[in-house]
Coordinates of C-alpha atoms in Angstrom, one line a residue:
M4 CA -23.7 119.9 19.3
G5 CA -20.6 121.1 21.1
D6 CA -21.3 123.6 24.0
W7 CA -25.0 122.9 24.0
V8 CA -24.5 119.5 25.6
V9 CA -21.6 120.5 27.9
N10 CA -22.6 123.9 29.3
S11 CA -25.3 123.3 31.9
T12 CA -27.2 126.5 31.3
K13 CA -27.4 125.9 27.5
K14 CA -28.4 122.3 28.1
G15 CA -31.3 123.6 30.2
W16 CA -32.4 125.8 27.4
L17 CA -32.1 123.1 24.9
T18 CA -34.4 120.9 26.9
S19 CA -36.9 123.5 28.3
I20 CA -37.5 125.4 25.1
F21 CA -39.8 122.5 24.2
E22 CA -41.9 123.1 27.3
L23 CA -42.0 126.8 26.7
G24 CA -43.4 126.1 23.3
A25 CA -45.9 123.7 24.8
W26 CA -47.1 126.4 27.2
F27 CA -47.9 128.7 24.3
G28 CA -49.5 125.8 22.4
C29 CA -51.7 125.1 25.4
L30 CA -52.9 128.8 25.3
Y31 CA -54.1 128.7 21.7
S32 CA -55.5 125.1 21.8
G33 CA -59.0 126.0 22.8
F34 CA -59.4 128.8 20.3
L35 CA -58.2 126.5 17.4
A36 CA -60.4 123.6 18.4
E37 CA -63.5 125.8 18.6
I38 CA -63.1 127.6 15.3
L39 CA -61.7 124.7 13.2
S40 CA -63.2 121.7 15.0
R41 CA -61.3 119.2 17.2
K42 CA -60.4 117.1 14.2
Y43 CA -58.9 119.8 12.1
A44 CA -57.2 121.4 15.1
I45 CA -55.4 118.1 15.7
L46 CA -54.5 117.8 12.0
V47 CA -53.1 121.4 12.0
N48 CA -51.0 120.6 15.0
V49 CA -49.7 117.4 13.5
G50 CA -48.5 119.6 10.6
I51 CA -46.8 122.0 13.0
F52 CA -45.2 119.0 14.7
V53 CA -43.9 117.5 11.4
V54 CA -42.4 120.9 10.5
G55 CA -40.7 121.1 13.9
V56 CA -39.2 117.6 13.5
V57 CA -37.9 118.3 10.0
I58 CA -36.2 121.5 11.2
Q59 CA -34.5 119.4 14.0
C60 CA -33.4 116.8 11.5
I61 CA -31.2 119.3 9.6
T62 CA -29.3 120.3 12.8
A63 CA -26.3 118.3 11.8
V64 CA -25.7 120.5 8.7
A65 CA -27.4 123.8 9.8
G66 CA -26.3 124.1 13.4
A67 CA -27.8 123.9 16.9
S68 CA -30.1 126.9 16.3
C69 CA -32.2 124.6 14.1
L70 CA -32.6 122.1 17.0
I71 CA -33.7 125.0 19.3
A72 CA -36.2 126.3 16.8
G73 CA -37.5 122.9 15.9
R74 CA -38.0 121.9 19.6
F75 CA -39.9 125.1 20.2
I76 CA -42.2 124.4 17.2
T77 CA -42.8 120.8 18.1
G78 CA -43.5 122.0 21.7
L79 CA -46.3 124.3 20.3
A80 CA -47.9 121.3 18.7
I81 CA -47.6 119.0 21.7
G82 CA -48.9 121.6 24.1
A83 CA -52.0 122.1 22.0
M84 CA -52.6 118.4 21.4
S85 CA -52.1 117.7 25.1
V86 CA -55.5 119.5 25.4
N87 CA -57.1 118.8 22.1
V88 CA -56.6 115.1 21.9
P89 CA -58.1 114.2 25.4
N90 CA -61.0 116.5 24.7
Y91 CA -61.6 114.8 21.3
N92 CA -61.4 111.4 22.9
A93 CA -63.8 112.4 25.6
E94 CA -66.3 113.8 23.1
V95 CA -66.4 110.7 20.8
A96 CA -66.2 108.1 23.5
P97 CA -69.3 106.6 25.2
P98 CA -70.2 108.6 28.4
E99 CA -69.7 105.5 30.6
V100 CA -66.0 105.2 29.9
R101 CA -64.9 108.9 29.7
G102 CA -63.7 108.9 33.3
S103 CA -61.3 106.1 32.9
L104 CA -59.8 107.8 29.8
V105 CA -58.0 110.4 32.0
A106 CA -55.9 107.7 33.8
L107 CA -55.6 105.8 30.5
Q108 CA -54.1 108.9 28.9
Q109 CA -51.4 109.0 31.6
L110 CA -50.7 105.3 30.9
A111 CA -50.3 105.9 27.2
I112 CA -47.9 108.8 28.0
T113 CA -45.7 106.6 30.2
A114 CA -45.8 103.9 27.5
G115 CA -44.4 106.4 25.0
I116 CA -41.7 107.6 27.5
M117 CA -40.7 103.9 28.0
V118 CA -40.4 103.3 24.3
S119 CA -38.4 106.5 23.7
F120 CA -35.9 105.6 26.4
W121 CA -35.2 102.2 24.9
I122 CA -34.9 103.7 21.4
D123 CA -32.2 106.0 22.9
Y124 CA -30.5 103.1 24.4
G125 CA -30.6 101.1 21.2
T126 CA -29.2 104.0 19.0
N127 CA -26.5 105.0 21.5
N128 CA -23.9 102.5 19.9
I129 CA -24.2 103.8 16.3
G130 CA -20.6 104.6 15.4
G131 CA -19.4 103.6 18.9
T132 CA -19.8 105.3 22.3
G133 CA -16.8 107.5 22.4
P134 CA -15.5 110.4 20.2
S135 CA -16.2 108.2 17.1
Q136 CA -19.9 108.1 17.8
S137 CA -21.9 109.0 14.8
D138 CA -24.4 111.9 14.6
A139 CA -26.9 109.2 13.7
A140 CA -26.9 108.2 17.4
W141 CA -29.1 111.2 18.2
L142 CA -30.5 112.1 14.8
V143 CA -32.2 108.7 14.4
P144 CA -34.4 109.2 17.6
I145 CA -35.2 112.7 16.4
C146 CA -36.3 111.5 13.0
L147 CA -38.3 108.6 14.5
Q148 CA -40.6 111.3 16.0
L149 CA -42.1 111.5 12.5
V150 CA -43.5 108.0 12.8
P151 CA -46.1 108.5 15.5
G152 CA -46.8 112.1 14.3
I153 CA -47.6 111.0 10.8
A154 CA -49.5 108.0 12.0
L155 CA -51.7 110.3 14.1
G156 CA -52.3 112.6 11.2
I157 CA -53.2 109.8 8.8
G158 CA -55.5 108.2 11.4
M159 CA -57.3 111.5 12.1
L160 CA -58.2 111.8 8.4
F161 CA -60.5 108.8 8.8
M162 CA -61.9 109.9 12.2
P163 CA -65.3 111.8 12.4
F164 CA -65.9 115.3 13.7
S165 CA -66.7 115.5 17.4
P166 CA -70.5 115.2 17.8
R167 CA -70.4 117.8 20.5
W168 CA -68.7 120.3 18.2
L169 CA -71.2 119.6 15.4
V170 CA -74.2 120.2 17.7
H171 CA -72.6 123.4 19.1
H172 CA -72.2 124.7 15.6
G173 CA -75.7 123.8 14.4
R174 CA -74.9 120.7 12.4
E175 CA -77.3 118.4 14.3
A176 CA -78.2 116.0 11.5
E177 CA -74.5 115.3 10.9
A178 CA -74.0 114.8 14.7
R179 CA -76.7 112.2 14.8
K180 CA -75.1 110.4 11.9
V181 CA -71.7 110.5 13.5
L182 CA -73.1 109.1 16.8
S183 CA -74.9 106.4 14.9
N184 CA -71.6 105.3 13.2
L185 CA -69.6 105.5 16.4
R186 CA -72.0 103.4 18.5
S187 CA -72.9 101.0 15.6
L188 CA -76.6 101.7 16.2
D189 CA -79.4 103.0 14.0
Q190 CA -80.0 106.8 14.1
D191 CA -83.5 106.3 15.6
H192 CA -82.2 103.9 18.3
P193 CA -83.2 105.2 21.8
L194 CA -79.6 105.3 23.0
I195 CA -78.6 107.5 20.1
E196 CA -81.5 109.8 20.7
L197 CA -80.6 110.0 24.4
E198 CA -77.0 110.7 23.9
F199 CA -77.8 113.3 21.2
L200 CA -80.2 115.1 23.6
E201 CA -77.5 115.0 26.4
I202 CA -75.0 116.6 24.0
K203 CA -77.5 119.2 22.9
A204 CA -78.4 120.0 26.5
Q205 CA -74.8 120.6 27.3
S206 CA -74.3 122.8 24.2
V207 CA -77.4 124.9 25.1
F208 CA -76.2 125.2 28.7
E209 CA -72.8 126.6 27.6
K210 CA -74.4 129.1 25.2
R211 CA -76.8 130.4 27.8
S212 CA -74.1 130.6 30.5
T213 CA -72.1 132.7 28.1
A214 CA -75.1 134.8 27.2
E215 CA -75.7 135.5 30.9
K216 CA -72.2 136.4 31.8
W217 CA -70.8 137.9 28.5
P218 CA -73.7 138.7 26.2
H219 CA -71.4 140.6 23.8
L220 CA -69.5 137.3 23.1
V221 CA -72.5 135.1 22.2
A222 CA -71.9 135.0 18.5
L223 CA -69.6 132.2 17.5
T224 CA -67.1 134.4 15.5
P225 CA -63.4 133.7 15.6
L226 CA -62.8 137.0 17.4
N227 CA -65.4 136.4 20.0
T228 CA -64.1 132.8 20.5
F229 CA -60.5 134.2 21.0
K230 CA -61.7 136.9 23.5
L231 CA -63.9 134.3 25.4
Q232 CA -60.9 132.1 26.3
F233 CA -59.3 135.0 28.3
V234 CA -62.4 136.6 29.7
A235 CA -63.7 133.3 31.0
I236 CA -60.3 132.4 32.6
G237 CA -60.2 135.9 34.1
S238 CA -63.6 135.4 35.7
L239 CA -62.2 132.5 37.8
F240 CA -60.2 135.0 39.8
T241 CA -63.2 137.3 40.7
T242 CA -64.6 135.5 43.8
K243 CA -62.9 134.0 46.9
A244 CA -64.6 130.6 46.5
M245 CA -63.6 130.3 42.8
F246 CA -60.1 131.6 43.5
R247 CA -59.7 128.8 46.0
R248 CA -60.4 126.3 43.1
V249 CA -57.8 128.2 41.0
I250 CA -55.3 127.6 43.8
V251 CA -56.1 123.9 44.0
A252 CA -55.8 123.4 40.3
T253 CA -52.7 125.5 39.6
V254 CA -50.7 124.7 42.8
T255 CA -51.5 121.0 42.5
M256 CA -49.9 121.1 39.0
F257 CA -47.0 123.2 40.3
F258 CA -46.2 120.6 42.9
Q259 CA -46.7 117.7 40.4
Q260 CA -43.8 119.1 38.4
F261 CA -41.7 120.1 41.4
T262 CA -41.7 116.6 42.7
G263 CA -38.8 116.5 40.2
I264 CA -40.4 113.9 37.9
N265 CA -39.4 115.6 34.7
A266 CA -36.0 116.5 36.1
V267 CA -35.5 112.7 36.3
L268 CA -37.1 111.9 33.0
Y269 CA -35.3 114.6 31.1
Y270 CA -31.9 114.3 32.7
A271 CA -31.9 110.6 33.9
P272 CA -28.6 109.7 32.0
S273 CA -26.8 112.7 33.6
I274 CA -28.3 111.9 37.0
F275 CA -27.2 108.3 36.8
K276 CA -23.7 109.3 35.7
A277 CA -23.5 111.6 38.7
L278 CA -24.6 108.7 40.9
G279 CA -21.5 106.7 39.9
T280 CA -22.7 104.5 37.0
S281 CA -19.7 103.4 35.0
S282 CA -20.5 104.5 31.5
N283 CA -23.0 106.3 29.3
T284 CA -24.4 103.0 28.1
T285 CA -25.0 101.9 31.7
S286 CA -26.7 105.2 32.4
L287 CA -29.0 104.8 29.4
L288 CA -29.8 101.2 30.5
A289 CA -30.8 102.5 33.9
T290 CA -32.8 105.2 32.2
G291 CA -34.7 102.5 30.3
V292 CA -35.6 100.8 33.5
V293 CA -37.1 104.2 34.7
G294 CA -39.5 104.0 31.7
V295 CA -40.6 100.5 32.5
A296 CA -41.0 101.1 36.2
M297 CA -43.2 104.2 35.7
F298 CA -45.3 102.4 33.0
L299 CA -46.0 99.4 35.3
A300 CA -46.7 101.6 38.3
T301 CA -49.4 103.6 36.3
I302 CA -51.5 100.5 35.6
P303 CA -52.9 100.2 39.2
A304 CA -54.0 103.8 39.0
V305 CA -56.1 103.1 35.9
L306 CA -57.7 100.1 37.7
Y307 CA -58.2 101.5 41.3
I308 CA -58.3 105.3 41.2
D309 CA -62.1 105.4 41.7
K310 CA -62.0 102.9 44.6
L311 CA -59.2 104.4 46.7
G312 CA -59.8 108.1 46.2
R313 CA -57.4 110.8 44.9
K314 CA -56.1 112.4 48.2
P315 CA -54.9 109.3 50.1
V316 CA -53.1 107.9 47.0
M317 CA -51.4 111.3 46.3
L318 CA -50.4 111.7 50.0
V319 CA -48.7 108.2 50.0
G320 CA -47.1 109.0 46.7
A321 CA -45.7 112.4 47.9
L322 CA -44.3 110.9 51.1
G323 CA -42.7 108.1 49.1
M324 CA -41.2 110.4 46.6
G325 CA -39.9 112.9 49.2
T326 CA -38.3 110.1 51.2
C327 CA -36.6 108.7 48.0
H328 CA -35.2 112.2 47.3
M329 CA -33.7 112.5 50.8
I330 CA -32.2 109.0 50.7
I331 CA -30.6 109.8 47.3
A332 CA -29.2 113.1 48.7
V333 CA -27.6 111.3 51.7
I334 CA -26.0 108.6 49.5
F335 CA -24.8 111.3 47.1
A336 CA -23.3 113.4 49.8
R337 CA -21.5 110.5 51.4
N338 CA -20.1 109.0 48.2
E339 CA -19.5 111.9 45.8
H340 CA -15.7 111.7 46.1
P341 CA -15.4 107.9 46.0
W342 CA -17.5 107.9 42.8
S343 CA -15.2 110.4 41.2
V344 CA -12.4 107.8 41.4
G345 CA -14.6 104.8 40.4
A346 CA -15.1 103.4 43.9
N347 CA -18.1 102.3 46.0
K348 CA -20.3 101.5 43.0
A349 CA -22.7 99.6 45.2
A350 CA -23.8 102.9 46.8
G351 CA -24.3 104.3 43.4
W352 CA -26.6 101.5 42.4
A353 CA -28.5 101.9 45.7
A354 CA -29.1 105.5 44.7
V355 CA -30.2 104.4 41.3
A356 CA -32.7 102.0 42.9
M357 CA -34.1 104.9 44.9
V358 CA -34.6 106.8 41.6
W359 CA -36.5 103.8 40.2
L360 CA -38.6 103.7 43.4
F361 CA -39.3 107.4 43.1
V362 CA -40.8 107.0 39.6
V363 CA -42.9 104.1 40.8
H364 CA -44.4 106.4 43.5
F365 CA -45.1 109.1 40.9
G366 CA -46.6 106.6 38.4
Y367 CA -49.4 105.4 40.7
S368 CA -50.1 108.7 42.4
W369 CA -49.4 112.3 41.2
G370 CA -49.1 111.2 37.5
P371 CA -52.7 110.3 36.9
C372 CA -54.4 111.5 40.1
A373 CA -53.4 115.2 39.7
W374 CA -55.2 115.4 36.4
V375 CA -58.3 113.7 37.7
L376 CA -58.4 116.0 40.7
I377 CA -58.2 119.3 38.8
S378 CA -60.9 118.1 36.4
E379 CA -63.3 117.5 39.3
V380 CA -63.1 120.7 41.4
W381 CA -64.9 123.0 38.9
P382 CA -68.6 123.8 38.4
L383 CA -70.0 122.7 35.1
S384 CA -70.0 126.2 33.6
N385 CA -66.3 126.8 34.4
R386 CA -64.8 123.3 34.0
A387 CA -63.3 123.7 30.5
Y388 CA -61.5 126.9 31.4
G389 CA -60.4 125.6 34.8
I390 CA -58.8 122.6 33.3
A391 CA -57.0 124.7 30.7
L392 CA -55.7 126.9 33.5
G393 CA -54.3 123.8 35.4
A394 CA -52.7 122.6 32.2
S395 CA -51.1 126.0 31.6
S396 CA -49.6 125.8 35.2
N397 CA -48.3 122.3 34.4
W398 CA -46.5 123.3 31.3
M399 CA -45.0 126.5 32.8
S400 CA -43.8 124.6 35.9
N401 CA -42.4 121.9 33.5
F402 CA -40.4 124.6 31.7
I403 CA -38.9 126.0 34.9
V404 CA -37.9 122.5 36.1
G405 CA -36.3 121.7 32.7
Q406 CA -34.4 125.0 32.7
I407 CA -33.0 124.9 36.3
T408 CA -32.1 121.2 36.7
P409 CA -28.8 121.0 34.8
D410 CA -27.4 124.1 36.6
M411 CA -28.5 122.6 39.9
L412 CA -26.9 119.2 39.2
T413 CA -23.7 121.1 38.3
H414 CA -23.5 123.6 41.1
I415 CA -25.4 122.2 44.2
K416 CA -25.2 118.5 43.2
Y417 CA -26.9 116.4 46.0
G418 CA -28.7 119.6 47.1
T419 CA -30.8 119.1 43.9
F420 CA -32.5 116.1 45.6
I421 CA -32.9 118.0 48.9
F422 CA -34.6 120.8 47.0
F423 CA -37.1 118.5 45.2
G424 CA -37.6 116.4 48.3
L425 CA -38.5 119.4 50.4
L426 CA -40.9 120.7 47.7
T427 CA -42.5 117.2 47.5
F428 CA -43.1 117.2 51.3
M429 CA -44.6 120.7 50.9
G430 CA -46.9 119.4 48.2
A431 CA -48.0 116.7 50.7
G432 CA -48.7 119.4 53.3
F433 CA -50.7 121.5 50.7
L434 CA -52.7 118.4 49.8
W435 CA -53.4 117.5 53.4
W436 CA -54.5 120.9 54.6
Y437 CA -55.9 122.6 51.6
V438 CA -57.2 120.1 49.0
P439 CA -60.5 118.2 49.6
E440 CA -61.2 114.6 48.6
T441 CA -63.2 114.8 45.4
K442 CA -64.1 111.1 45.0
R443 CA -67.9 110.7 44.4
L444 CA -68.7 114.2 45.5
T445 CA -71.6 115.8 43.6
L446 CA -71.1 119.3 42.1
E447 CA -73.4 120.7 44.8
E448 CA -71.3 119.0 47.6
M449 CA -68.2 120.4 46.0
D450 CA -69.7 123.9 46.2
V451 CA -70.1 123.4 50.0
V452 CA -66.5 122.3 50.3
F453 CA -65.2 125.4 48.5
G454 CA -67.7 127.9 50.0
S455 CA -69.5 128.8 46.8
V456 CA -72.9 127.4 47.8
G457 CA -75.4 128.0 45.0
V458 CA -73.1 128.0 42.0
A459 CA -73.5 124.3 41.1
R460 CA -77.2 124.4 42.2
A461 CA -77.9 127.3 39.8
D462 CA -76.1 125.4 37.1
S463 CA -78.2 122.3 37.9
E464 CA -81.4 124.2 37.8
R465 CA -80.5 125.8 34.4
M466 CA -79.6 122.3 33.1
R467 CA -82.9 120.8 34.4
G468 CA -84.8 123.6 32.6
I469 CA -82.9 122.9 29.4
N470 CA -83.5 119.1 29.7
R471 CA -87.3 119.7 30.0
E472 CA -87.2 122.2 27.1
I473 CA -85.5 120.0 24.5
G474 CA -87.4 116.9 25.5
L475 CA -84.6 115.0 27.3
D476 CA -86.7 114.5 30.4
D477 CA -89.6 113.1 28.4
A478 CA -87.2 110.7 26.6
L479 CA -85.9 109.4 29.9
R480 CA -89.3 108.9 31.4
N481 CA -90.4 107.0 28.3
M482 CA -87.4 104.7 28.9
G483 CA -88.3 104.3 32.6
V484 CA -85.3 106.3 33.9
A485 CA -85.7 108.9 36.7
T486 CA -84.9 112.5 35.5
G487 CA -82.8 115.0 37.4
H488 CA -86.0 116.6 38.7
D489 CA -87.4 113.3 39.8
R490 CA -84.3 112.3 41.8
S491 CA -84.4 112.9 45.5
D492 CA -82.2 115.5 47.1
N493 CA -81.2 112.9 49.6
S494 CA -79.8 110.6 46.9
S495 CA -76.2 109.6 47.3
G496 CA -73.5 111.3 45.2
E497 CA -73.0 108.1 43.3
E498 CA -76.7 107.8 42.4
K499 CA -76.9 111.5 41.3
S500 CA -73.8 111.2 39.1
R501 CA -74.9 108.0 37.3
S502 CA -75.2 108.4 33.5
P503 CA -78.8 108.3 32.3
K504 CA -77.5 106.3 29.3
R505 CA -75.9 103.8 31.7
E506 CA -79.3 103.4 33.4
V507 CA -81.0 102.8 30.1
Q508 CA -78.5 100.2 29.2
E509 CA -79.1 98.4 32.5
I510 CA -82.8 98.5 32.0
E511 CA -82.4 97.0 28.5
M512 CA -80.2 94.2 29.9
K513 CA -82.8 93.4 32.5
N514 CA -85.5 93.1 29.7

């Protein structure tokens, strides 16, 4: 690889070109999922991913340009699937477990990171660790990317279409059949009928919201679908109240990346080497511990995120991460010269321990909580586009961090940690003064917080009308469940947000 792993600027491009591809992939993900289906969009992106990996695999004979091109192409696929896969999971999963899937997704990501770090550690000794090291030491991890990619592709061949996509495109009989198979219940079971009507109500709601705002884009043609992605996102910037939500979603994701988490994950071996670890093998071992620490720290978030709230957890995490950065900077500044001659290794390991503590603070806080937060601040009619905007901000910030970190470590050294530490403390300040707590707030209460009173109420009124029109209210009353119209305006947020299907299940259990 020559200069590409020695020159800090080129190393930054080698890393960040993946994130740039992911940003573009994030932009086309919604269009592809709507015109092809969620299932086929994932399969197409698996194909793109495999092509990108194969191109990377010929780097040893074709040159570094293949690695650059291959990483950009795999980035396209990963960026698109970072949106498509969670959406597909949410649309085929039972409604009562969808919320926990957001945190579970972050746990799965950290598990993948952990495994990849230990694979790198295991292959590092192929051919030795010095000049004799074989190209297989880095080619094997690249080739192993094909294993999960192909496994996902084969698995998706046997997965059903999203019931929501089927209903939205007029294939209602097929949607009922898919729901029946997914829930292992007869098609005429009350729970299947109830979930089908809920999906249909959401589909009708989206179509009528589009017809009201952009009547010229109602027809589900590929061109209209493509235009709608950009027109709908542009509409989020048209009012002050909605723009405030844009700021919360995009700036939260900016600060999530500028905590420096991916600077650590991408360049951990280089960071640990700069912190005085004795060899590349030791640096990779310390990097493997990073993966384990973040994985274990994410587990409590999955279990307790709905009990503790988003804002308090993220504030504690930000303060913890910022403090770790500053401690590392002080240790680095005081020991940079001793480390250069192999002295004062204890201080180096103290700094390494602070890096491990840093990823723990990220794992339980900004990792999962930021994604939950940006999904909760939007009205029903804008949620899909708002989340896509937040994801776009995340990938672009990710690209910038990946690009600048090697040059920062080379030229300003311990100043890198001061930079990320200050930005992390700024993120805590932004969270404290600007971002509301979203735990258990109804959509109407969120409107009051953001100053757009009436948006969520109008959405709710439209949805109640649709529920009556398609027979969802009648189905609920027949099962002994209060409808949205029957619920008191004085009900708590938790009562209003309970799933009707969950209530039906509770009634059946009592009987």
